[in-house]
Amino acid sequence: MNRDIEIAQQAKLQDIGAIAAQLGIPEPQLERYGHHKAKLPLSLIHPERARQSKLILVTAISPTPAGEGKTTVSIGLSQGLQHIGKKAVVVLREPSLGPVFGIKGGAAGGGQSQVLPMEDINLHFTGDFAAIEKAHNLLAALLDNNIQSKQNNLGIDPRTVLWKRVMDMNDRALRQVIVGLGGTGNGLPRETGFDITAASEIMAILCLSENRTDLKERLGNIFLGFTYGREPVYARDLGAQGAMAALLKDAIKPNLVQALEGVPAILHGGPFANIAQGTNSVIATRMGMSLADYAVTEAGFGADLGAEKFLDIKCQSAGLAPRAAVLVATVRALKYHGGVALADLKAPNPEAVIKGLPNLEKHLENLQQFGLPVVVAINRFVQDSAEELAAIEEACARKGVKVALSDGWAKGGEGTKALAETVVELIDNTKSNFRPLYDWSLPVKAKIEAIATKIYGARDVAYSREAERDLRRIKKLELEGLPVCIAKTQKSLSDDPKQIGRPEGFTLHIRGIEIAAGAGFLVPLSGNMMRMPGLPATPAALNIDIDDEGVISGLF
């Protein structure tokens, strides 16, 4: 049995009422989903209390196939803060079924630093993804219905429709499909496709909305295409926003669960960081800050993706400001960036760690550009040698950056006390001078180029003919004032997944720019990013099973 599953199944979960009581939430305010899960009402958000809380952003170096354990460190840090007497909460995203059944697995942490009940969280949970999927596909159905209908027809040109359908599963066969076949009664045939639910603009909207009123307005602002007269069509023109918001009536509420040691955990939303903003909801983050003195949150993939979008999009949109950042690194990830093959990562190799350090240094520089105090957390593995750990510690010392070992997988909060103490000391003694990388009012190209050159390390940016056409469309729609959410490979700082380490002097290629007017950002597409992943040759689904007692195996 997988060790994470074994630990999860042996854990003694507290009733969710006891977890809520730690945060001062009375039982009547909980919307229970059994004994160990609950929805939280939006009335628990208190802006003044949130302003007093200390928000800690956990991010990482460029991810590798070996895994960095960012979620494990986030959960471990919250448990470490509890161990040193701090009132803490961890605020995370919900897992998508795509990676769960694909190659990455679940996203509930691991070992002694995971959120529970793990099986429920990784499979369906409280139904938020299903509600987002239904709201998204309702809009698609209303759109096709209007194209087909002779009454209330808006004259939508189906060749310009950008809205696809979504499903929370990896399925490459659905990337491009034709709908409306089978005769005139089945609609107008047109080419479209499916994205994974985590890539849905509805997911992004839910995670950036402040409340239900804001949610409905953002849903109405979704850009769908043009009429034959070249007039823009939005979801509000179809009158779709009310029904869509109704489908999201429970999904807008954050979910309360617990870390293995009983620390409260709030999970909400799940946009990917390589094709969307990659952070949990504004509502969940603000709620966590309203209920605890320290709110630990994470942003997907490396600091070039999730952290940049967290800081430039989410924080600017919601008026949030982290007090510190934790940059997660592992010995084996640095060896991989230093050129060691995946199969050889367990063998000690201090020289390869040193060769991989430029990737860590670049992510450090990126976070410091935002004016954030940074702690490097070395997520420790049993194979790590003293010499390899020392190489990382010495590199951080040369940069004047604090570093701490994180042993949360093996020891839980006891293994992250040093990290927690280091973070608290940094917050207490260092002022955060948080500032975004760019002003939203800059031209679109200037915003893209600021991220490309300052965060990725590119020399310049090249725009395809399609991208230039998209820029003209954005100008016509008067959407140039939106921030940019670049869709880029997570495997490299560049747009070439093979360029590991710290590539420099490259050209970032923008092949198109999508409009997410409801979410409130533009999506420049770099490289060959897929919004509907495919399954690997041996999907993780093949290892998952359930017995007659309802005990699940193979889920990790």
XYZ file of C-alpha atoms in Angstrom:
556
model
C 0.000 0.000 0.000
C 1.179 3.537 -0.763
C 2.576 5.062 2.458
C 0.504 8.257 2.102
C -2.690 6.197 1.875
C -1.645 4.042 4.832
C -1.036 7.123 6.990
C -4.327 8.686 5.887
C -6.323 5.537 6.642
C -4.737 5.156 10.094
C -5.321 8.797 11.033
C -7.888 9.606 13.705
C -9.913 12.425 12.213
C -11.594 14.935 14.468
C -15.213 15.837 13.915
C -15.403 18.889 11.662
C -17.203 20.753 14.448
C -14.056 20.549 16.590
C -11.949 21.878 13.731
C -14.378 24.762 13.220
C -14.288 25.543 16.944
C -10.528 26.231 16.673
C -11.424 29.090 14.340
C -14.278 30.327 16.497
C -16.965 29.081 14.083
C -20.128 27.943 15.910
C -21.767 24.686 14.840
C -24.940 26.333 13.393
C -22.806 28.160 10.794
C -21.396 24.933 9.379
C -22.991 23.319 6.355
C -21.910 19.748 7.009
C -21.029 17.177 4.375
C -20.827 14.296 6.837
C -18.517 14.232 9.868
C -15.307 15.531 8.301
C -16.211 18.123 5.657
C -18.231 21.329 5.724
C -19.051 24.395 3.653
C -18.411 27.803 5.237
C -20.746 30.801 4.790
C -19.356 33.986 3.235
C -20.492 35.907 6.332
C -17.377 34.611 8.132
C -15.224 37.057 6.164
C -14.214 40.081 8.272
C -12.093 42.570 6.283
C -10.581 44.245 9.346
C -9.497 40.942 10.906
C -8.117 39.838 7.543
C -5.962 42.951 7.358
C -4.340 41.998 10.687
C -3.551 38.451 9.572
C -0.202 37.430 8.129
C -0.481 35.906 4.654
C 2.341 33.511 3.696
C 2.751 32.457 0.055
C 4.374 29.078 -0.620
C 5.842 28.594 -4.086
C 8.645 26.531 -5.616
C 11.475 26.237 -8.111
C 10.665 24.936 -11.599
C 8.926 21.561 -11.124
C 10.520 18.297 -12.153
C 9.201 14.748 -12.656
C 10.579 13.914 -9.201
C 8.122 16.291 -7.511
C 8.937 19.095 -5.098
C 6.222 18.634 -2.454
C 4.965 22.225 -2.351
C 1.561 21.233 -0.963
C 3.223 18.976 1.609
C 5.406 21.879 2.750
C 2.404 24.229 2.896
C 0.485 21.819 5.129
C 3.604 21.027 7.144
C 4.271 24.733 7.709
C 0.757 25.270 9.049
C 1.298 22.356 11.458
C 4.711 23.761 12.422
C 3.113 27.113 13.205
C 0.630 25.323 15.465
C 3.533 23.560 17.207
C 5.093 26.913 18.137
C 1.805 28.232 19.494
C 0.487 30.199 16.517
C -3.126 30.190 15.341
C -2.779 29.073 11.729
C -4.841 27.853 8.821
C -3.741 26.436 5.464
C -5.685 27.550 2.378
C -5.295 25.355 -0.708
C -6.828 24.490 -4.068
C -9.050 21.486 -4.700
C -7.619 18.656 -6.833
C -8.773 17.998 -10.389
C -9.720 14.450 -11.367
C -7.543 14.785 -14.477
C -4.209 14.519 -12.646
C -5.683 12.135 -10.047
C -6.398 9.536 -12.756
C -3.564 10.667 -15.033
C 0.079 10.952 -14.045
C 0.493 13.486 -11.226
C -1.853 11.894 -8.707
C -3.796 13.721 -6.018
C -3.067 17.064 -4.423
C -3.662 16.568 -0.721
C -0.045 16.625 0.478
C 1.647 13.514 1.772
C 3.044 11.569 4.691
C 2.496 13.314 8.018
C 1.590 16.550 6.224
C -1.603 15.897 4.307
C -5.187 17.108 4.408
C -7.972 14.685 5.216
C -10.205 12.886 4.323
C -7.778 12.328 1.447
C -9.957 10.012 -0.651
C -12.929 12.381 -0.514
C -10.811 15.426 -1.335
C -9.219 13.754 -4.365
C -12.481 12.301 -5.731
C -15.511 14.661 -6.192
C -15.154 16.275 -2.680
C -18.195 18.563 -2.147
C -19.089 18.816 -5.833
C -17.553 22.212 -6.624
C -15.908 21.030 -9.857
C -19.166 19.410 -10.980
C -21.045 22.676 -10.396
C -18.427 24.655 -12.345
C -18.601 22.126 -15.172
C -22.405 22.383 -15.313
C -22.389 26.199 -15.258
C -19.817 26.261 -18.056
C -21.715 23.751 -20.203
C -25.038 25.503 -19.564
C -23.579 28.568 -21.250
C -22.389 26.399 -24.165
C -25.888 24.917 -24.525
C -27.552 28.346 -24.406
C -25.093 29.602 -27.001
C -25.768 26.778 -29.462
C -29.484 27.085 -28.793
C -29.408 30.765 -29.739
C -27.524 30.011 -32.944
C -30.186 27.412 -33.831
C -33.260 29.337 -32.643
C -35.390 31.547 -34.898
C -36.668 33.466 -31.887
C -34.464 35.887 -29.929
C -31.628 35.069 -32.308
C -28.648 37.350 -31.769
C -27.154 36.618 -35.181
C -24.051 34.984 -33.693
C -21.500 33.977 -36.297
C -20.616 30.373 -35.310
C -17.216 30.721 -36.982
C -16.226 33.244 -34.304
C -17.445 31.324 -31.244
C -14.624 30.795 -28.749
C -16.553 29.053 -25.957
C -15.909 25.310 -25.716
C -17.300 22.718 -23.323
C -15.443 21.278 -20.326
C -15.064 17.997 -18.469
C -12.960 17.194 -15.391
C -10.996 14.363 -16.976
C -7.907 13.982 -19.143
C -9.251 12.999 -22.581
C -7.261 13.976 -25.665
C -9.974 12.617 -28.004
C -12.195 15.565 -27.035
C -9.740 18.347 -27.855
C -11.388 18.948 -31.223
C -14.955 17.844 -31.983
C -17.794 18.743 -34.333
C -21.219 19.416 -32.804
C -24.607 19.786 -34.423
C -24.414 16.744 -36.704
C -27.459 14.666 -37.564
C -29.776 17.058 -39.355
C -31.349 20.479 -38.927
C -33.027 19.551 -35.665
C -29.673 19.008 -33.951
C -28.250 22.486 -34.395
C -25.774 24.077 -36.750
C -22.670 21.932 -37.332
C -19.524 23.673 -36.173
C -16.061 22.804 -34.946
C -15.407 23.172 -31.215
C -13.820 21.083 -28.454
C -13.452 20.366 -24.758
C -11.104 21.817 -22.153
C -10.475 20.321 -18.723
C -12.659 21.902 -16.009
C -9.646 23.406 -14.210
C -9.018 25.466 -17.380
C -12.593 26.785 -17.504
C -13.052 30.538 -17.288
C -15.835 29.782 -14.795
C -13.185 28.303 -12.498
C -11.083 31.442 -12.845
C -14.146 33.628 -12.247
C -15.162 31.720 -9.118
C -11.634 32.072 -7.739
C -11.431 35.839 -8.348
C -14.975 36.803 -7.323
C -15.465 38.793 -4.132
C -19.102 37.814 -3.541
C -22.239 36.656 -5.385
C -22.886 40.049 -6.947
C -19.352 40.172 -8.316
C -19.705 36.551 -9.462
C -22.808 37.325 -11.523
C -21.243 40.411 -13.068
C -18.124 38.482 -14.055
C -20.210 35.638 -15.500
C -22.116 38.150 -17.606
C -18.839 39.601 -18.895
C -17.679 36.331 -20.515
C -16.781 37.063 -24.145
C -18.209 34.480 -26.532
C -17.601 35.703 -30.091
C -19.107 38.078 -32.652
C -22.330 38.528 -34.546
C -22.395 38.510 -38.340
C -22.380 42.315 -37.987
C -19.048 42.076 -36.083
C -20.581 43.138 -32.778
C -19.184 41.403 -29.660
C -21.390 38.887 -27.855
C -21.162 38.376 -24.095
C -22.851 35.872 -21.770
C -25.107 38.665 -20.509
C -26.498 39.060 -24.039
C -27.847 35.513 -23.685
C -29.186 36.268 -20.190
C -27.108 33.351 -18.888
C -25.480 34.807 -15.787
C -28.377 34.307 -13.365
C -28.817 30.587 -14.020
C -25.060 30.040 -14.052
C -24.696 31.778 -10.685
C -27.573 29.674 -9.322
C -25.676 26.510 -10.259
C -22.719 27.899 -8.286
C -24.742 28.757 -5.175
C -22.865 26.226 -3.018
C -19.638 26.110 -5.008
C -18.899 29.737 -4.069
C -18.600 28.684 -0.403
C -15.152 27.467 0.739
C -14.698 23.961 2.149
C -13.373 23.227 5.637
C -11.374 20.042 6.308
C -8.329 19.294 8.473
C -4.626 18.583 8.273
C -3.445 15.310 9.766
C -2.579 17.008 13.076
C -5.917 18.803 13.255
C -4.911 22.171 11.816
C -7.893 23.725 9.986
C -7.595 23.567 6.197
C -9.736 25.558 3.765
C -9.877 24.196 0.215
C -11.574 26.061 -2.608
C -11.248 26.202 -6.378
C -8.603 24.607 -8.529
C -7.334 26.509 -11.595
C -4.088 25.162 -13.077
C -1.124 27.552 -12.957
C 0.250 26.803 -16.424
C -3.021 27.665 -18.231
C -4.843 29.790 -15.613
C -4.025 31.768 -12.454
C -3.181 28.689 -10.344
C -4.362 29.788 -6.896
C -7.306 29.127 -4.628
C -10.177 31.600 -4.403
C -10.014 35.164 -3.144
C -12.971 34.295 -0.894
C -11.114 31.337 0.686
C -7.894 33.286 1.207
C -9.720 36.211 2.775
C -11.766 33.848 4.947
C -8.627 32.103 6.174
C -7.112 35.475 7.009
C -10.310 36.452 8.851
C -10.169 33.357 11.043
C -6.473 32.903 11.881
C -3.365 34.939 12.692
C -1.323 33.140 10.025
C -2.783 32.019 6.691
C -0.536 29.740 4.634
C -1.444 29.479 0.952
C 0.216 28.093 -2.169
C 0.443 28.958 -5.844
C 0.790 26.299 -8.528
C 4.007 25.097 -10.170
C 7.081 27.350 -9.999
C 7.346 30.982 -8.924
C 7.436 32.013 -12.597
C 3.833 30.798 -13.012
C 1.615 30.488 -9.932
C 3.435 33.034 -7.766
C 3.670 35.642 -10.532
C -0.058 35.289 -11.246
C -0.916 35.267 -7.540
C 0.986 38.516 -7.062
C 0.157 40.332 -10.298
C -3.464 39.211 -10.751
C -5.014 37.901 -7.529
C -3.326 40.302 -5.116
C -3.950 43.358 -7.312
C -7.561 42.333 -7.926
C -8.346 41.624 -4.260
C -6.025 44.064 -2.511
C -4.002 41.320 -0.813
C -0.350 41.608 0.232
C 1.708 38.623 1.447
C 3.959 39.232 4.417
C 6.482 36.601 3.288
C 7.144 33.951 0.639
C 8.461 30.432 1.121
C 10.373 29.008 -1.854
C 10.370 25.206 -1.844
C 13.357 23.354 -3.277
C 14.573 19.769 -3.098
C 18.001 18.236 -3.523
C 16.739 15.896 -6.209
C 15.004 18.677 -8.175
C 18.212 20.711 -8.211
C 20.152 17.647 -9.380
C 17.631 17.255 -12.191
C 18.132 20.911 -13.186
C 21.854 20.199 -12.971
C 21.541 17.560 -15.698
C 21.088 14.296 -13.749
C 18.736 11.738 -15.282
C 15.555 10.948 -13.378
C 16.673 7.371 -12.694
C 19.901 8.592 -11.035
C 18.496 11.252 -8.696
C 18.804 9.135 -5.533
C 22.588 8.851 -5.841
C 24.533 11.564 -3.938
C 25.880 14.209 -6.303
C 26.752 17.565 -4.696
C 28.288 18.814 -7.959
C 24.970 18.369 -9.777
C 23.167 20.243 -6.994
C 25.551 23.152 -7.511
C 24.938 23.041 -11.286
C 21.175 23.200 -10.638
C 21.361 26.130 -8.217
C 20.892 28.828 -10.931
C 17.239 27.752 -11.202
C 16.753 28.336 -7.468
C 18.605 31.647 -7.678
C 16.396 32.885 -10.518
C 13.206 32.116 -8.593
C 14.666 33.882 -5.555
C 15.397 36.950 -7.667
C 11.865 36.830 -9.063
C 10.248 36.883 -5.630
C 12.566 39.645 -4.473
C 11.480 41.748 -7.459
C 8.043 41.844 -5.810
C 9.568 43.192 -2.591
C 8.810 40.047 -0.588
C 10.957 38.654 2.240
C 11.813 35.057 1.272
C 12.670 31.862 3.127
C 13.990 28.862 1.201
C 12.462 25.615 2.471
C 14.476 22.511 1.606
C 11.923 19.713 1.455
C 14.034 16.922 2.839
C 14.177 13.337 1.532
C 15.922 10.436 3.243
C 18.416 10.084 0.390
C 19.699 13.669 0.739
C 23.352 13.799 1.776
C 24.835 16.337 4.186
C 27.069 17.679 1.405
C 24.101 18.236 -0.920
C 22.114 20.054 1.762
C 25.145 22.151 2.641
C 25.518 23.245 -0.996
C 22.007 24.719 -0.947
C 22.470 26.329 2.461
C 25.761 27.934 1.410
C 24.235 29.296 -1.805
C 21.369 30.868 0.164
C 23.807 32.344 2.693
C 25.732 34.003 -0.143
C 22.452 35.571 -1.287
C 21.622 36.697 2.253
C 18.493 34.525 2.238
C 17.285 32.495 5.210
C 16.961 28.757 4.706
C 15.320 26.008 6.755
C 14.906 22.255 6.402
C 11.352 20.991 6.081
C 10.818 17.438 7.291
C 7.035 17.561 7.300
C 6.473 14.397 5.280
C 8.223 12.207 7.863
C 7.611 14.176 11.081
C 4.640 16.470 10.489
C 4.626 19.712 12.477
C 7.563 18.592 14.605
C 9.615 18.408 11.404
C 8.627 21.912 10.294
C 9.036 23.800 13.586
C 12.358 25.266 12.431
C 10.766 26.434 9.187
C 7.826 27.952 11.080
C 10.159 29.753 13.500
C 12.223 31.088 10.598
C 9.135 32.391 8.785
C 7.714 34.044 11.912
C 11.070 35.653 12.711
C 11.307 36.963 9.146
C 7.796 38.442 9.301
C 8.442 40.024 12.708
C 11.780 41.561 11.773
C 11.482 42.332 8.053
C 9.039 44.692 6.407
C 7.322 43.424 3.286
C 7.479 46.016 0.516
C 5.157 44.145 -1.799
C 4.749 45.730 -5.215
C 3.382 44.193 -8.427
C 5.640 43.713 -11.403
C 3.629 45.918 -13.770
C 0.765 48.384 -13.884
C -2.405 47.030 -15.477
C -2.768 50.255 -17.495
C 0.364 49.506 -19.544
C -0.054 48.328 -23.155
C -0.621 44.577 -23.488
C 2.750 43.979 -25.127
C 4.526 45.892 -22.365
C 2.895 43.679 -19.724
C 3.817 40.485 -21.571
C 7.377 41.675 -22.108
C 7.776 42.675 -18.450
C 6.998 39.114 -17.371
C 9.032 37.543 -20.181
C 12.196 39.537 -19.549
C 12.075 40.121 -15.785
C 10.572 36.807 -14.599
C 11.377 34.224 -17.286
C 14.740 35.696 -18.329
C 13.876 36.083 -22.027
C 15.742 38.442 -24.332
C 12.629 39.420 -26.264
C 9.140 38.349 -27.313
C 7.980 37.291 -30.792
C 4.293 37.548 -31.770
C 2.673 35.405 -34.440
C 0.274 36.851 -37.020
C -2.594 35.369 -34.997
C -1.328 37.068 -31.844
C -1.130 40.423 -33.619
C -4.695 39.879 -34.849
C -5.782 39.095 -31.298
C -4.153 42.300 -30.061
C -6.202 44.304 -32.554
C -9.358 42.538 -31.358
C -8.489 43.307 -27.726
C -8.016 46.975 -28.600
C -11.351 47.078 -30.435
C -13.098 45.568 -27.395
C -11.364 48.106 -25.108
C -9.868 45.360 -22.946
C -6.259 46.528 -23.033
C -6.396 47.428 -19.328
C -6.658 43.802 -18.208
C -3.664 41.980 -16.661
C -2.047 39.100 -18.517
C -2.080 35.441 -17.441
C 0.517 33.761 -19.651
C -0.093 30.107 -20.528
C 3.364 28.521 -20.571
C 5.023 25.200 -19.849
C 5.741 24.644 -16.164
C 8.823 22.564 -16.935
C 11.083 25.454 -17.889
C 11.491 29.167 -17.285
C 11.336 29.429 -21.085
C 8.599 28.225 -23.439
C 10.691 25.165 -24.331
C 10.093 22.368 -21.785
C 13.506 20.880 -22.570
C 15.383 23.998 -21.415
C 15.790 23.124 -17.729
C 17.968 25.008 -15.254
C 18.219 28.734 -15.956
C 17.907 29.417 -19.683
C 18.828 32.949 -20.749
C 18.765 35.051 -23.893
C 15.854 33.160 -25.460
C 12.840 34.452 -27.351
C 9.390 33.888 -25.855
C 6.930 33.025 -28.612
C 3.318 34.189 -28.314
C 1.098 32.336 -30.800
C -2.217 33.860 -29.734
C -4.000 35.768 -26.989
C -7.303 34.554 -25.569
C -9.783 36.873 -23.877
C -11.099 35.975 -20.420
C -13.127 39.148 -19.891
C -15.248 37.545 -17.170
C -12.256 36.470 -15.132
C -10.696 39.826 -15.857
C -7.485 38.899 -17.640
C -5.971 38.117 -21.040
C -4.290 34.773 -21.765
C -1.227 34.978 -24.041
C -0.491 31.475 -25.341
C 3.184 30.544 -25.357
C 4.378 27.309 -26.883
C 2.072 24.357 -27.457
C 0.032 24.487 -24.256
C -2.848 21.991 -24.039
C -6.048 23.034 -22.257
C -7.244 19.416 -22.364
C -4.494 17.046 -21.214
C -4.241 13.430 -22.332
C -3.708 10.319 -20.248
C -0.199 8.796 -20.057
C 0.631 5.328 -21.370
C 0.027 3.906 -17.889
C -2.608 6.080 -16.202
C -2.750 6.265 -12.416
C -6.384 5.117 -12.766
C -5.127 1.578 -13.412
C -3.839 1.371 -9.829
C -7.039 2.575 -8.137
C -9.602 0.157 -6.738
C -12.210 -0.173 -4.000
C -13.086 -3.241 -1.908
C -16.410 -4.503 -0.578
C -15.947 -2.471 2.615
C -15.583 0.726 0.612
C -11.846 1.092 1.273
C -10.024 2.694 -1.650
C -6.547 1.585 -2.665
C -4.032 2.971 -5.147
C -5.065 6.611 -4.754
C -2.100 8.869 -4.014
